[in-house]
mmCIF file of C-alpha atoms in Angstrom:
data_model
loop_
_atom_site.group_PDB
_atom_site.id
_atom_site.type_symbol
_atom_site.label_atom_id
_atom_site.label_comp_id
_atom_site.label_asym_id
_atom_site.label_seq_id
_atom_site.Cartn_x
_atom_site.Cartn_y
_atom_site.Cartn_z
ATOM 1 C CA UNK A 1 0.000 0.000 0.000
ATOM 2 C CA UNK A 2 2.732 2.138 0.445
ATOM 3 C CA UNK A 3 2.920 3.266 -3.581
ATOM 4 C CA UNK A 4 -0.079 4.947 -2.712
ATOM 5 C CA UNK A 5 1.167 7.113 0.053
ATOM 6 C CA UNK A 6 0.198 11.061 0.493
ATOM 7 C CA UNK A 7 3.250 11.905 2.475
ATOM 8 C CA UNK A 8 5.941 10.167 -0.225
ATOM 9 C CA UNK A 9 3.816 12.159 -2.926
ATOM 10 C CA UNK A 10 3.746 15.457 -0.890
ATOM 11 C CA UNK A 11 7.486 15.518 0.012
ATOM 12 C CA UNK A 12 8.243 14.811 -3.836
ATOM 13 C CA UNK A 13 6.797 18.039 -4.415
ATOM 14 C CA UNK A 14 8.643 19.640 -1.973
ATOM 15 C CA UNK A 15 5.457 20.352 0.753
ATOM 16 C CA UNK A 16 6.829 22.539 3.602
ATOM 17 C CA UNK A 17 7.717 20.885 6.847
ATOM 18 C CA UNK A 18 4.845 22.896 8.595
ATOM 19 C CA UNK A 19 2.860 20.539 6.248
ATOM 20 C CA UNK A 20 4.331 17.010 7.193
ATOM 21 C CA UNK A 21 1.659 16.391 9.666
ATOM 22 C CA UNK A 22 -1.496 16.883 7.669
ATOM 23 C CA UNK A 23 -0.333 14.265 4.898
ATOM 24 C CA UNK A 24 1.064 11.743 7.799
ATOM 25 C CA UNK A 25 -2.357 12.274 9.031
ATOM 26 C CA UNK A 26 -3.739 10.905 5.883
ATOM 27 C CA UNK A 27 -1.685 8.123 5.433
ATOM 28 C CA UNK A 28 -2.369 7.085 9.388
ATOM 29 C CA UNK A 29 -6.499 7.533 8.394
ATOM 30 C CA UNK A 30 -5.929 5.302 5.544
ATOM 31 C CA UNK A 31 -4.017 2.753 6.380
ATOM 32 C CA UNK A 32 -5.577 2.341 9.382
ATOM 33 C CA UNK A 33 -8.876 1.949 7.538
ATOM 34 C CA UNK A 34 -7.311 -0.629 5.332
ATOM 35 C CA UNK A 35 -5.623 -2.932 8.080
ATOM 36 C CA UNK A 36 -8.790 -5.312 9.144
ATOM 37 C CA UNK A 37 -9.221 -5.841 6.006
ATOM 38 C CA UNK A 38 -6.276 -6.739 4.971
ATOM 39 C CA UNK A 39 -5.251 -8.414 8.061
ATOM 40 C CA UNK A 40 -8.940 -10.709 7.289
ATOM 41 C CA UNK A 41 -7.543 -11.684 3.757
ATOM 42 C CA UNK A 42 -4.244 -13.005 5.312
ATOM 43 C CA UNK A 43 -6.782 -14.691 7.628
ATOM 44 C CA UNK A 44 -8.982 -16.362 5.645
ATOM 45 C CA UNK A 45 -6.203 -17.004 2.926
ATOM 46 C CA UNK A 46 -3.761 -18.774 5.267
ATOM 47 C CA UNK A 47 -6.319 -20.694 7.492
ATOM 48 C CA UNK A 48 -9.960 -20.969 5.687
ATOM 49 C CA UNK A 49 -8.926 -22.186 2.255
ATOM 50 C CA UNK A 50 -9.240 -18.737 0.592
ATOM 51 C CA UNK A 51 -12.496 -17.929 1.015
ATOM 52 C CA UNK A 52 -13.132 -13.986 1.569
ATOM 53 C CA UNK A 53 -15.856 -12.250 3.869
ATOM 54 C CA UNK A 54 -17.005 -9.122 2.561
ATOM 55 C CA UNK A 55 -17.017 -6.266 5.140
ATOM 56 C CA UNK A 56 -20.151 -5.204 6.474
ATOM 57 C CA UNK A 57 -21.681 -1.741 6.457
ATOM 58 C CA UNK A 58 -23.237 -1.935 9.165
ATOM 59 C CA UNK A 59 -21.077 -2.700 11.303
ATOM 60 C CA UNK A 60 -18.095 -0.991 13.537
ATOM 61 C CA UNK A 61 -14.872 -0.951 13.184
ATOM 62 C CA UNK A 62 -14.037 -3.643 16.079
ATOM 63 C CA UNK A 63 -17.468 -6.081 14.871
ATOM 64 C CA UNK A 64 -16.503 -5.566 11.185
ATOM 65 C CA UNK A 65 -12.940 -6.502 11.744
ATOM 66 C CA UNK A 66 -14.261 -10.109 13.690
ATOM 67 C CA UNK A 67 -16.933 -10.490 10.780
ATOM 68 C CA UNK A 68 -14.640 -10.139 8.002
ATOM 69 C CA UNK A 69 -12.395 -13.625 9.829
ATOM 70 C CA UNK A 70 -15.589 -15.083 9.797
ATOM 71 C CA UNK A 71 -17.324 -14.850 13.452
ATOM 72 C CA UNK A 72 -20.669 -13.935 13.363
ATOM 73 C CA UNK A 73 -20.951 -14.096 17.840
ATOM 74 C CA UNK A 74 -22.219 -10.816 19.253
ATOM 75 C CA UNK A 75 -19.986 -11.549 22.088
ATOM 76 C CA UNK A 76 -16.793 -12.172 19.583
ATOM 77 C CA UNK A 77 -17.509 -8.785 18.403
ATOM 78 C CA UNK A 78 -17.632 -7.150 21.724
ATOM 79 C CA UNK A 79 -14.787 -8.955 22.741
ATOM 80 C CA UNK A 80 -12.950 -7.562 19.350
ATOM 81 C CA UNK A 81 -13.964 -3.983 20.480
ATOM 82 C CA UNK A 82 -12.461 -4.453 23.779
ATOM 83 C CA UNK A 83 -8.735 -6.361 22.591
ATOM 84 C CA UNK A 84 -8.955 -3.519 19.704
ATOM 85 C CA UNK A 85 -9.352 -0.613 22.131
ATOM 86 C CA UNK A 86 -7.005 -2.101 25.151
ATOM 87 C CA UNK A 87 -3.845 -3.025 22.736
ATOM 88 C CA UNK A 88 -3.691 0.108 20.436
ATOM 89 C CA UNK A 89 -1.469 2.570 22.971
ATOM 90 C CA UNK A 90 1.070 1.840 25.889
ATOM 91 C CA UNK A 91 3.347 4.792 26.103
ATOM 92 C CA UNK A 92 5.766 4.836 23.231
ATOM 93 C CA UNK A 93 9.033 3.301 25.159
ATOM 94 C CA UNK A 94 7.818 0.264 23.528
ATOM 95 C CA UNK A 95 9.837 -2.200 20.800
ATOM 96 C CA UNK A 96 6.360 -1.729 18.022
ATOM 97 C CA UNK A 97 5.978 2.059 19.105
ATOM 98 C CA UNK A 98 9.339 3.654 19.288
ATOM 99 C CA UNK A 99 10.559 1.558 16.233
ATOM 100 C CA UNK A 100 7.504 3.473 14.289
ATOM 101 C CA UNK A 101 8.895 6.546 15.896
ATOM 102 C CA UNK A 102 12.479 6.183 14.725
ATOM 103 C CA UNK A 103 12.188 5.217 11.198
ATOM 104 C CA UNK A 104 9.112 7.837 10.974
ATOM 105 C CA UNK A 105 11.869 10.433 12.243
ATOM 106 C CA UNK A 106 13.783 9.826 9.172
ATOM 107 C CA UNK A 107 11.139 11.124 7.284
ATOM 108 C CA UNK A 108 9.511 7.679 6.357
ATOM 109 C CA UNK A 109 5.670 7.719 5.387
ATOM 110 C CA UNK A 110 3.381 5.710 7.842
ATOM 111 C CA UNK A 111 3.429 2.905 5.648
ATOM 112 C CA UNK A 112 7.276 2.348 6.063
ATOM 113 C CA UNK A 113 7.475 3.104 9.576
ATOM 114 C CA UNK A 114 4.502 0.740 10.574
ATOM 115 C CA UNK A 115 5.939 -2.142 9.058
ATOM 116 C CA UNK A 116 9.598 -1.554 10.889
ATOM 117 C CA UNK A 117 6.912 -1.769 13.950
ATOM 118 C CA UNK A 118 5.336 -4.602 12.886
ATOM 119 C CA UNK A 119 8.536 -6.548 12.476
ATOM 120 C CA UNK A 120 9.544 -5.863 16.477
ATOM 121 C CA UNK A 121 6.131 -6.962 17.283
ATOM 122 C CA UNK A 122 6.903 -10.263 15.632
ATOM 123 C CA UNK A 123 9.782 -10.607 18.167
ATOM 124 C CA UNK A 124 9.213 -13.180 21.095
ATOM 125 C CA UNK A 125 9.464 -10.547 23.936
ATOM 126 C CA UNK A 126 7.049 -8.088 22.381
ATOM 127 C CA UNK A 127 3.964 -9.125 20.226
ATOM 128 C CA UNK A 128 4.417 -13.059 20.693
ATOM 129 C CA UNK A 129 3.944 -12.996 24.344
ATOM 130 C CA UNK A 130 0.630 -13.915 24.452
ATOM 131 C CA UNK A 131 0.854 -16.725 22.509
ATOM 132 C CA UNK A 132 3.790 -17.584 24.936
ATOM 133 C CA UNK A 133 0.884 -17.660 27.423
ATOM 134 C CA UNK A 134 -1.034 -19.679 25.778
ATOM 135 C CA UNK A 135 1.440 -21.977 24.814
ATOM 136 C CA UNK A 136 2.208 -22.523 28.938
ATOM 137 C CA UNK A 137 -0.889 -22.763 30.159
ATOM 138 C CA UNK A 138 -1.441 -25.449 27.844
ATOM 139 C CA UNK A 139 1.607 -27.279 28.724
ATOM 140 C CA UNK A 140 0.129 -26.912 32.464
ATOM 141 C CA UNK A 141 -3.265 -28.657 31.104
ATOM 142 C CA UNK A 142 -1.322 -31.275 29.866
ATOM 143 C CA UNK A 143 0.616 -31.943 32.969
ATOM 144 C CA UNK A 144 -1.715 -31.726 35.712
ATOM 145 C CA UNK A 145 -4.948 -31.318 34.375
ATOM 146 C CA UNK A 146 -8.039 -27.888 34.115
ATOM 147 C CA UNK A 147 -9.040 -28.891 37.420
ATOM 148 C CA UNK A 148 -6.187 -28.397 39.475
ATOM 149 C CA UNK A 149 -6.117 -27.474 43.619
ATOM 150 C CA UNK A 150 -3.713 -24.415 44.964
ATOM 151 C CA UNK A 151 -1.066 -26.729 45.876
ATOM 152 C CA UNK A 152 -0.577 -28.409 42.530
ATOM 153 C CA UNK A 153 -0.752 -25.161 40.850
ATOM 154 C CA UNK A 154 1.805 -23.771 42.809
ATOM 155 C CA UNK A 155 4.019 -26.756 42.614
ATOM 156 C CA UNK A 156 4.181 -26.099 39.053
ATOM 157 C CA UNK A 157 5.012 -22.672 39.215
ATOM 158 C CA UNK A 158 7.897 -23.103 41.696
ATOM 159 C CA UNK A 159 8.639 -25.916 38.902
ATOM 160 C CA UNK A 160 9.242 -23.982 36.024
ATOM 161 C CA UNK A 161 11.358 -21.117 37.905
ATOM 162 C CA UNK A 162 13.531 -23.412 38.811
ATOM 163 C CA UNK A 163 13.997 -24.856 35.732
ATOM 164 C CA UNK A 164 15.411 -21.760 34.938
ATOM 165 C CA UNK A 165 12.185 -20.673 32.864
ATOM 166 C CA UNK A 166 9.692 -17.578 33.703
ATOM 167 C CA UNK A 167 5.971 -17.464 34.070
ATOM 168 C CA UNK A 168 4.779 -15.798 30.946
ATOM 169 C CA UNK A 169 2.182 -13.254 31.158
ATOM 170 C CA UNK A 170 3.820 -11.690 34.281
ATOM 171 C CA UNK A 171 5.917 -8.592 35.356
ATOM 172 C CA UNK A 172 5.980 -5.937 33.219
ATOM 173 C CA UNK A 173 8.850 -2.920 32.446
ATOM 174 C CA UNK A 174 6.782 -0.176 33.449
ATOM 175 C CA UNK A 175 3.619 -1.266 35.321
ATOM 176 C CA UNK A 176 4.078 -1.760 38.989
ATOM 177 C CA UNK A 177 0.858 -3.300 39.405
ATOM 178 C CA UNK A 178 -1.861 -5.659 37.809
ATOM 179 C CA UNK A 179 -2.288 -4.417 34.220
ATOM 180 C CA UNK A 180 -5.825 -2.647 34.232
ATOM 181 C CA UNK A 181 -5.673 -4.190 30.415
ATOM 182 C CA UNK A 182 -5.777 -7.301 31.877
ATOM 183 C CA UNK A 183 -8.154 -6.229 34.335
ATOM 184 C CA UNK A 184 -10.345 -5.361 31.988
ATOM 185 C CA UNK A 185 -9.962 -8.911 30.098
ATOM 186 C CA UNK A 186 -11.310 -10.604 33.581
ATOM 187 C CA UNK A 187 -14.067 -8.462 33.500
ATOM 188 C CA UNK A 188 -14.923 -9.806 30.334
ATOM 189 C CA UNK A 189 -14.737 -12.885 31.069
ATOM 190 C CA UNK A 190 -16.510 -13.051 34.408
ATOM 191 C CA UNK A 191 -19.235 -11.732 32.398
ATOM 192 C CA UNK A 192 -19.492 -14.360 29.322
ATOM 193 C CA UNK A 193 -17.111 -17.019 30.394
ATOM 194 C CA UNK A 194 -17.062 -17.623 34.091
ATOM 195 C CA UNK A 195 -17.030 -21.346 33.778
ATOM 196 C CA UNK A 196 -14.675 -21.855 31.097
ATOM 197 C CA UNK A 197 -11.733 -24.233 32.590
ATOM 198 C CA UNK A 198 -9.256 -22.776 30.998
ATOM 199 C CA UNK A 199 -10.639 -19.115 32.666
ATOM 200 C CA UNK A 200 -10.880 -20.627 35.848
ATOM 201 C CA UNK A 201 -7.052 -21.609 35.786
ATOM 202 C CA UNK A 202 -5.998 -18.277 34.552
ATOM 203 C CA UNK A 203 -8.046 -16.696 37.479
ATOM 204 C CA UNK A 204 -6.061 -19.213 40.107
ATOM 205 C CA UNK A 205 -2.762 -18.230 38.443
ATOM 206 C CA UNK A 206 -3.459 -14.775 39.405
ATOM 207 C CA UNK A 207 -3.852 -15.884 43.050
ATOM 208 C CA UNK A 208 -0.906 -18.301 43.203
ATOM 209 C CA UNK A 209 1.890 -16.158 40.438
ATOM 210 C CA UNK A 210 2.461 -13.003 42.841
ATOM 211 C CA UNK A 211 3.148 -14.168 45.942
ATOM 212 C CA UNK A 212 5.564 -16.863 44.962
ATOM 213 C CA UNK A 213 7.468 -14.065 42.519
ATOM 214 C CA UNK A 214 7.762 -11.744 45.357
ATOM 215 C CA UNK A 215 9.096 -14.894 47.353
ATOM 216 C CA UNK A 216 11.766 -15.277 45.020
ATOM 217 C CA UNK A 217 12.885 -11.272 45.880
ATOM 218 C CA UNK A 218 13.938 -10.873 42.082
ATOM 219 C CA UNK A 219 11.009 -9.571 40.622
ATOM 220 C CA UNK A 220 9.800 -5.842 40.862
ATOM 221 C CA UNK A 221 6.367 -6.417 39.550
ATOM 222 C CA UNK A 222 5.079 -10.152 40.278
ATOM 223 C CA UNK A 223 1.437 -8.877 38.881
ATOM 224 C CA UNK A 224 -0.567 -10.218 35.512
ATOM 225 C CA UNK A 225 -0.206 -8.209 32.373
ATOM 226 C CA UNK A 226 -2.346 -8.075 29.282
ATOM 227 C CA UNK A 227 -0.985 -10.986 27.584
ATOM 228 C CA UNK A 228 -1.711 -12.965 30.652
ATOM 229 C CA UNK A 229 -5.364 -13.515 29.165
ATOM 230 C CA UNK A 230 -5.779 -12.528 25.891
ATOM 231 C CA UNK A 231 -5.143 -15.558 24.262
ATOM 232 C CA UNK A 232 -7.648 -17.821 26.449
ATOM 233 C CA UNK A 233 -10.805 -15.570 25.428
ATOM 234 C CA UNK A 234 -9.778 -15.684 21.717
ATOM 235 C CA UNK A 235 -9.798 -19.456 21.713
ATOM 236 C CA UNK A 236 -12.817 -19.510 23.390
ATOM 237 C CA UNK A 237 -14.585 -17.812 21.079
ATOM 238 C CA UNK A 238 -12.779 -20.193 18.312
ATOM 239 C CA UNK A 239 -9.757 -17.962 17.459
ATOM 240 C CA UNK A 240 -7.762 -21.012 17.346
ATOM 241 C CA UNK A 241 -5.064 -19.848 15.532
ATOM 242 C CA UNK A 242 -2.234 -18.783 18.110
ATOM 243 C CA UNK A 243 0.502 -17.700 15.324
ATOM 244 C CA UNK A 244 -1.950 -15.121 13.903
ATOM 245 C CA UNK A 245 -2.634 -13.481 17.476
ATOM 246 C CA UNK A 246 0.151 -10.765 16.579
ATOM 247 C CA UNK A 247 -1.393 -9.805 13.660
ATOM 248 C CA UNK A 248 -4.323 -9.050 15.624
ATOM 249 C CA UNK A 249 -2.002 -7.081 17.963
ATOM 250 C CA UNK A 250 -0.487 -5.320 15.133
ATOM 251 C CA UNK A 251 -4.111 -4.045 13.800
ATOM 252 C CA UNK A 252 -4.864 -2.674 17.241
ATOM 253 C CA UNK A 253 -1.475 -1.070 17.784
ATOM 254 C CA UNK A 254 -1.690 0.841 14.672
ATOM 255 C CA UNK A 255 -4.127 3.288 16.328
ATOM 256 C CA UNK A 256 -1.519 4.246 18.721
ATOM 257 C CA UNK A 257 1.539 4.247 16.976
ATOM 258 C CA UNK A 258 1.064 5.858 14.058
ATOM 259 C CA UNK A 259 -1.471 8.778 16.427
ATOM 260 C CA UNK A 260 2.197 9.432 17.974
ATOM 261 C CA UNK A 261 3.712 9.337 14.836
ATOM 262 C CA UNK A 262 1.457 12.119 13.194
ATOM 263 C CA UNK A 263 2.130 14.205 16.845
ATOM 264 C CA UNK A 264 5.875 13.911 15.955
ATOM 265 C CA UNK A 265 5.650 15.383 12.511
ATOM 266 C CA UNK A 266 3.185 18.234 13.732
ATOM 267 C CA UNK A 267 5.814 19.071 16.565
ATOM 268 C CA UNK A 268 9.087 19.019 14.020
ATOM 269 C CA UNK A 269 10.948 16.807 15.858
ATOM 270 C CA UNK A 270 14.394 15.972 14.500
ATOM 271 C CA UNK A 271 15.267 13.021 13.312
ATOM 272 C CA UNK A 272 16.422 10.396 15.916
ATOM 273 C CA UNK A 273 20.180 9.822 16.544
ATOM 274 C CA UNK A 274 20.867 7.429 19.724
ATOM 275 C CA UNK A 275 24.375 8.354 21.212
ATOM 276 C CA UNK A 276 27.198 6.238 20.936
ATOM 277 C CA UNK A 277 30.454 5.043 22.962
ATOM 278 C CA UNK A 278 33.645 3.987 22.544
ATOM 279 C CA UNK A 279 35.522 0.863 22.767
ATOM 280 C CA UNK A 280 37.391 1.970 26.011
ATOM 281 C CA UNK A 281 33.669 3.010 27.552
ATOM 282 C CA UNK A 282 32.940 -0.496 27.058
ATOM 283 C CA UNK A 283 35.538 -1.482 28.935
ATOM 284 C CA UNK A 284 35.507 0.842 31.755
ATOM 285 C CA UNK A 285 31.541 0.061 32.175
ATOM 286 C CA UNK A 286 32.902 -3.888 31.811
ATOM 287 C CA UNK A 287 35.514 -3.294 34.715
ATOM 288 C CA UNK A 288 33.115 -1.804 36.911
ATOM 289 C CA UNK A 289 30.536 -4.331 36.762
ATOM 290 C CA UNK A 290 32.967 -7.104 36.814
ATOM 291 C CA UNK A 291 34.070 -5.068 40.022
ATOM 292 C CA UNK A 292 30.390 -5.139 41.520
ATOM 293 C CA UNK A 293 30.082 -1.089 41.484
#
């Protein structure tokens, strides 16, 4: 889509910086209009033998999105609205956010600089963390079973971090306390799901995870983030399909990265330039930690 960008045409024709913004804008409108359905076309391609959904008038932006993949459950489509809405924006110290940022700062169009995001969201401690999730808590099925007491549970738990492994879906760079993303996930779910097995062992993870993190006096924030329980509503619903969760991530995201990105050409900032050391800094900084200071 990018051969049809306003901002590449614009700067061709030598727009004035004061400018950038308004064509950025457009770009961010339109692409951002485009994204469900193109992100429902790699759907349907890759996992439904090819057969398309057309989008639906009537419908918003969240429902439309859920239609077009082929769900036709009210409570999909609410659910859609909510991960849509919850995953778009977290400050812009992120991998997908400030990678948008950075390229966008060398004067790249929207299209450009979202897909430099989209490739750090496809790394493994960014946008594939809740499939991480998902992936563990169905290793825990498989080991001890849905319906398992506090004890087991926590056996488990002690059993992985001392494998050397962590417990996805908790801690989290910034927050230092439970994710009100993932808050608002358990909502959800008390609401349309509350007797779902795997819900009910996600909600006894959140009891048993913190305590035994803060045992271990290495973590800062032992609390549940938003990949904790995205992935177990999405299969619910009969979004089975765990490596396409980041796409849905990436959909969502663009809302928020490319709204910052648009802010950045409106407020002329330069373009980015991180600092760099020397060899011998790299050695002094080696010294000292090898020194404990």
């Amino acid at each position: 889509m990018q051969t049809e960008s306003e901002f590449q045409e614009a700067y061709k024709k030598g727009v004035p910086k004061t400018k950038y913004w308004e064509y950025t804008y457009e770009d961010s409108l339109n692409l951002i209009a485009r994204l469900p359905e193109l992100a429902a076309f790699i759907y349907r391609r890759v996992y439904r033998g090819g057969e398309l959904v057309s989008r639906a008038s009537d419908l918003d932006y969240g429902a439309n999105f859920a239609h077009m993949l082929g769900f036709t459950d009210p409570q999909m489509h609410e659910l859609f609205r909510l991960y849509l809405t919850i995953h778009s924006d977290h400050e812009g110290g992120n991998v997908s956010a400030h990678t948008v940022r950075v390229v966008g700062s060398a004067l790249s169009d929207p299209y450009l600089s979202f897909a430099a995001g989209m490739n750090g969201l496809a790394g493994p401690l960014h946008g594939l963390a809740n499939q991480e999730v998902l992936r563990w808590i169905h290793e825990v099925v498989k080991e001890i079973g849905t319906h398992v007491t506090t004890e087991q549970l926590k056996d488990y738990v002690w059993k992985t971090l001392k494998s050397g492994k962590v417990v996805p879906g908790y801690g989290h760079a910034v927050l230092r306390k439970t994710d009100p993303r993932y808050i608002c996930q358990r909502e959800f779910a008390l609401k349309h799901l509350p007797n779902d097995p795997l819900f009910q062992l996600v909600s006894k993870l959140y009891e048993v995870v913190p305590p035994i993190l803060l045992e271990t006096g290495k973590v800062k924030n032992p609390w549940p983030n938003v990949d904790a329980h995205s992935g177990v509503l999405l299969q619910y619903f009969g979004l089975t399909e765990a490596n396409y969760f980041t796409v849905l991530f990436g959909v969502s995201r663009a809302m928020g990265v490319l709204s910052q990105l648009i802010w950045d050409r409106a407020l002329g900032l330069p373009i980015e330039r991180p600092k760099s050391v020397t060899t011998a800094w790299i050695e002094d900084y080696a010294q000292k930690k090898l020194a404990g200071n």
